[in-house]
Each structure stands twice: as structure tokens, then as C-alpha cells.
């Protein structure tokens, strides 16, 4: 109920009602993208192969609207991937009714240096996707 009240304050009634849609979208994206040949890795809290899957099952009733993709080709590959997107917008922060994507190595984690990023598992090819309220088929098609 607290989440529902918080969501209503941020999105309004109609988008808050649709807040469960991104969870369905992201589960489809994560499964469809997991074995994609242009990805070196994928991290999503809703997958059984997540390093903290057991903790997630205990603490969360659903998964997440966030997914990390490690695109082949490092920074250049990640930028080509993001620039090719039409529906999903590039942003330096995440969390909106629209699907957004960011490159952590050049935005949120830029100042900590390459060694610290590597220790955290943030490669130059990593992008973070925050799924919004768009139809799942549209998000999958854009990806």
C-alpha cells in the first residue's frame, strides 16, 4: 500500500495503475536478451542466475524494472547500441514512466576511475536500462 501511495503521488492514478507493466516487460526482455550474441553479459534481479537471487526472493515480491547489459565492443559498442535506439531514450539518470538507458562508466560512475568500476563489475560496455510503461513488444523491438 505504501508503494501504491508513493506511486500515485509521483505518476498519478492511470500510470500508477499501469506500474506493474514494466515488470512484465523487463522479464520478457531479460529472457530474450540473455543469450544474444552481441551481449557479453546481462544482470537482472528477476533471473534465477542473479548472484543475489535468494536474497531478492526473500525481500522482493516482484523483480525490478532495471536491467544491466554488457554490450560487446566496450564504450564504442555501448554508444552505438544506445544511439541506435528509437523508443528508449538516453539519459544520465533513471526512473521515469518512459524507458531510459544510461552508460554508467561515463555518467554515474565516471569519477571513481576504471579500476574501481571494474571492481564493481561496471565495464566500459555496460549500459543500464530502466523500463517504462511502453508496451512490451515495443521495448523488445527497440532493443
PDB file of N, CA and C in Angstrom, residues 25-63:
ATOM      1  N   UNK A  25       7.343  -6.437 -18.830  1.00  0.00           N
ATOM      2  CA  UNK A  25       8.199  -6.084 -19.945  1.00  0.00           C
ATOM      3  C   UNK A  25       9.624  -6.536 -19.688  1.00  0.00           C
ATOM      4  N   UNK A  26      10.133  -6.211 -18.530  1.00  0.00           N
ATOM      5  CA  UNK A  26      11.524  -6.491 -18.243  1.00  0.00           C
ATOM      6  C   UNK A  26      11.802  -7.976 -18.169  1.00  0.00           C
ATOM      7  N   UNK A  27      10.885  -8.756 -17.636  1.00  0.00           N
ATOM      8  CA  UNK A  27      11.085 -10.202 -17.597  1.00  0.00           C
ATOM      9  C   UNK A  27      11.196 -10.755 -19.013  1.00  0.00           C
ATOM     10  N   UNK A  28      10.393 -10.243 -19.919  1.00  0.00           N
ATOM     11  CA  UNK A  28      10.464 -10.682 -21.309  1.00  0.00           C
ATOM     12  C   UNK A  28      11.794 -10.257 -21.917  1.00  0.00           C
ATOM     13  N   UNK A  29      12.197  -9.030 -21.704  1.00  0.00           N
ATOM     14  CA  UNK A  29      13.452  -8.531 -22.250  1.00  0.00           C
ATOM     15  C   UNK A  29      14.636  -9.335 -21.733  1.00  0.00           C
ATOM     16  N   UNK A  30      14.683  -9.573 -20.433  1.00  0.00           N
ATOM     17  CA  UNK A  30      15.820 -10.273 -19.839  1.00  0.00           C
ATOM     18  C   UNK A  30      15.954 -11.685 -20.398  1.00  0.00           C
ATOM     19  N   UNK A  31      14.859 -12.384 -20.520  1.00  0.00           N
ATOM     20  CA  UNK A  31      14.922 -13.741 -21.060  1.00  0.00           C
ATOM     21  C   UNK A  31      15.288 -13.734 -22.538  1.00  0.00           C
ATOM     22  N   UNK A  32      14.734 -12.808 -23.289  1.00  0.00           N
ATOM     23  CA  UNK A  32      15.005 -12.748 -24.724  1.00  0.00           C
ATOM     24  C   UNK A  32      16.431 -12.304 -25.009  1.00  0.00           C
ATOM     25  N   UNK A  33      16.975 -11.442 -24.157  1.00  0.00           N
ATOM     26  CA  UNK A  33      18.300 -10.879 -24.406  1.00  0.00           C
ATOM     27  C   UNK A  33      19.443 -11.705 -23.826  1.00  0.00           C
ATOM     28  N   UNK A  34      19.153 -12.582 -22.894  1.00  0.00           N
ATOM     29  CA  UNK A  34      20.211 -13.285 -22.160  1.00  0.00           C
ATOM     30  C   UNK A  34      21.252 -13.930 -23.053  1.00  0.00           C
ATOM     31  N   UNK A  35      20.835 -14.593 -24.114  1.00  0.00           N
ATOM     32  CA  UNK A  35      21.770 -15.307 -24.985  1.00  0.00           C
ATOM     33  C   UNK A  35      22.063 -14.573 -26.296  1.00  0.00           C
ATOM     34  N   UNK A  36      21.787 -13.281 -26.327  1.00  0.00           N
ATOM     35  CA  UNK A  36      22.023 -12.524 -27.553  1.00  0.00           C
ATOM     36  C   UNK A  36      23.518 -12.497 -27.864  1.00  0.00           C
ATOM     37  N   UNK A  37      23.895 -12.769 -29.116  1.00  0.00           N
ATOM     38  CA  UNK A  37      25.317 -12.860 -29.460  1.00  0.00           C
ATOM     39  C   UNK A  37      26.103 -11.558 -29.308  1.00  0.00           C
ATOM     40  N   UNK A  38      25.449 -10.418 -29.268  1.00  0.00           N
ATOM     41  CA  UNK A  38      26.159  -9.143 -29.128  1.00  0.00           C
ATOM     42  C   UNK A  38      26.297  -8.689 -27.684  1.00  0.00           C
ATOM     43  N   UNK A  39      25.839  -9.542 -26.762  1.00  0.00           N
ATOM     44  CA  UNK A  39      25.979  -9.223 -25.337  1.00  0.00           C
ATOM     45  C   UNK A  39      27.021 -10.121 -24.699  1.00  0.00           C
ATOM     46  N   UNK A  40      27.834  -9.521 -23.863  1.00  0.00           N
ATOM     47  CA  UNK A  40      28.814 -10.282 -23.087  1.00  0.00           C
ATOM     48  C   UNK A  40      28.225 -10.701 -21.743  1.00  0.00           C
ATOM     49  N   UNK A  41      27.160 -10.047 -21.327  1.00  0.00           N
ATOM     50  CA  UNK A  41      26.540 -10.373 -20.052  1.00  0.00           C
ATOM     51  C   UNK A  41      25.248  -9.618 -19.852  1.00  0.00           C
ATOM     52  N   UNK A  42      24.488 -10.066 -18.870  1.00  0.00           N
ATOM     53  CA  UNK A  42      23.206  -9.472 -18.539  1.00  0.00           C
ATOM     54  C   UNK A  42      22.972  -9.686 -17.051  1.00  0.00           C
ATOM     55  N   UNK A  43      22.590  -8.650 -16.354  1.00  0.00           N
ATOM     56  CA  UNK A  43      22.278  -8.755 -14.928  1.00  0.00           C
ATOM     57  C   UNK A  43      20.875  -8.227 -14.701  1.00  0.00           C
ATOM     58  N   UNK A  44      20.028  -9.081 -14.132  1.00  0.00           N
ATOM     59  CA  UNK A  44      18.646  -8.702 -13.861  1.00  0.00           C
ATOM     60  C   UNK A  44      18.176  -9.406 -12.590  1.00  0.00           C
ATOM     61  N   UNK A  45      17.689  -8.669 -11.610  1.00  0.00           N
ATOM     62  CA  UNK A  45      17.270  -9.275 -10.342  1.00  0.00           C
ATOM     63  C   UNK A  45      16.163 -10.317 -10.457  1.00  0.00           C
ATOM     64  N   UNK A  46      15.424 -10.342 -11.544  1.00  0.00           N
ATOM     65  CA  UNK A  46      14.343 -11.300 -11.697  1.00  0.00           C
ATOM     66  C   UNK A  46      14.780 -12.656 -12.226  1.00  0.00           C
ATOM     67  N   UNK A  47      16.042 -12.802 -12.605  1.00  0.00           N
ATOM     68  CA  UNK A  47      16.521 -14.074 -13.157  1.00  0.00           C
ATOM     69  C   UNK A  47      17.120 -14.946 -12.054  1.00  0.00           C
ATOM     70  N   UNK A  48      16.945 -16.237 -12.199  1.00  0.00           N
ATOM     71  CA  UNK A  48      17.454 -17.194 -11.209  1.00  0.00           C
ATOM     72  C   UNK A  48      18.977 -17.200 -11.148  1.00  0.00           C
ATOM     73  N   UNK A  49      19.650 -16.764 -12.230  1.00  0.00           N
ATOM     74  CA  UNK A  49      21.113 -16.769 -12.240  1.00  0.00           C
ATOM     75  C   UNK A  49      21.727 -15.486 -11.665  1.00  0.00           C
ATOM     76  N   UNK A  50      20.900 -14.583 -11.119  1.00  0.00           N
ATOM     77  CA  UNK A  50      21.426 -13.374 -10.473  1.00  0.00           C
ATOM     78  C   UNK A  50      22.229 -13.781  -9.234  1.00  0.00           C
ATOM     79  N   UNK A  51      23.380 -13.156  -8.978  1.00  0.00           N
ATOM     80  CA  UNK A  51      24.213 -13.546  -7.829  1.00  0.00           C
ATOM     81  C   UNK A  51      23.508 -13.453  -6.467  1.00  0.00           C
ATOM     82  N   UNK A  52      22.498 -12.607  -6.365  1.00  0.00           N
ATOM     83  CA  UNK A  52      21.769 -12.466  -5.102  1.00  0.00           C
ATOM     84  C   UNK A  52      20.310 -12.905  -5.250  1.00  0.00           C
ATOM     85  N   UNK A  53      20.078 -13.900  -6.081  1.00  0.00           N
ATOM     86  CA  UNK A  53      18.708 -14.352  -6.369  1.00  0.00           C
ATOM     87  C   UNK A  53      17.948 -14.763  -5.109  1.00  0.00           C
ATOM     88  N   UNK A  54      18.599 -15.457  -4.204  1.00  0.00           N
ATOM     89  CA  UNK A  54      17.921 -15.903  -2.978  1.00  0.00           C
ATOM     90  C   UNK A  54      17.512 -14.711  -2.118  1.00  0.00           C
ATOM     91  N   UNK A  55      18.392 -13.752  -1.951  1.00  0.00           N
ATOM     92  CA  UNK A  55      18.078 -12.543  -1.187  1.00  0.00           C
ATOM     93  C   UNK A  55      16.924 -11.786  -1.841  1.00  0.00           C
ATOM     94  N   UNK A  56      16.954 -11.682  -3.145  1.00  0.00           N
ATOM     95  CA  UNK A  56      15.888 -10.994  -3.881  1.00  0.00           C
ATOM     96  C   UNK A  56      14.547 -11.681  -3.651  1.00  0.00           C
ATOM     97  N   UNK A  57      14.531 -13.010  -3.696  1.00  0.00           N
ATOM     98  CA  UNK A  57      13.275 -13.751  -3.455  1.00  0.00           C
ATOM     99  C   UNK A  57      12.734 -13.497  -2.047  1.00  0.00           C
ATOM    100  N   UNK A  58      13.631 -13.360  -1.078  1.00  0.00           N
ATOM    101  CA  UNK A  58      13.187 -13.119   0.303  1.00  0.00           C
ATOM    102  C   UNK A  58      12.693 -11.695   0.519  1.00  0.00           C
ATOM    103  N   UNK A  59      13.281 -10.732  -0.150  1.00  0.00           N
ATOM    104  CA  UNK A  59      12.998  -9.330   0.147  1.00  0.00           C
ATOM    105  C   UNK A  59      12.045  -8.642  -0.827  1.00  0.00           C
ATOM    106  N   UNK A  60      11.836  -9.225  -2.001  1.00  0.00           N
ATOM    107  CA  UNK A  60      11.027  -8.545  -3.015  1.00  0.00           C
ATOM    108  C   UNK A  60       9.861  -9.422  -3.450  1.00  0.00           C
ATOM    109  N   UNK A  61       8.713  -8.806  -3.656  1.00  0.00           N
ATOM    110  CA  UNK A  61       7.563  -9.569  -4.134  1.00  0.00           C
ATOM    111  C   UNK A  61       7.552  -9.659  -5.660  1.00  0.00           C
ATOM    112  N   UNK A  62       8.291  -8.801  -6.319  1.00  0.00           N
ATOM    113  CA  UNK A  62       8.433  -8.816  -7.772  1.00  0.00           C
ATOM    114  C   UNK A  62       9.899  -8.658  -8.092  1.00  0.00           C
ATOM    115  N   UNK A  63      10.210  -8.407  -9.304  1.00  0.00           N
ATOM    116  CA  UNK A  63      11.607  -8.257  -9.682  1.00  0.00           C
ATOM    117  C   UNK A  63      11.951  -6.771  -9.709  1.00  0.00           C
TER     118      UNK A  63
END
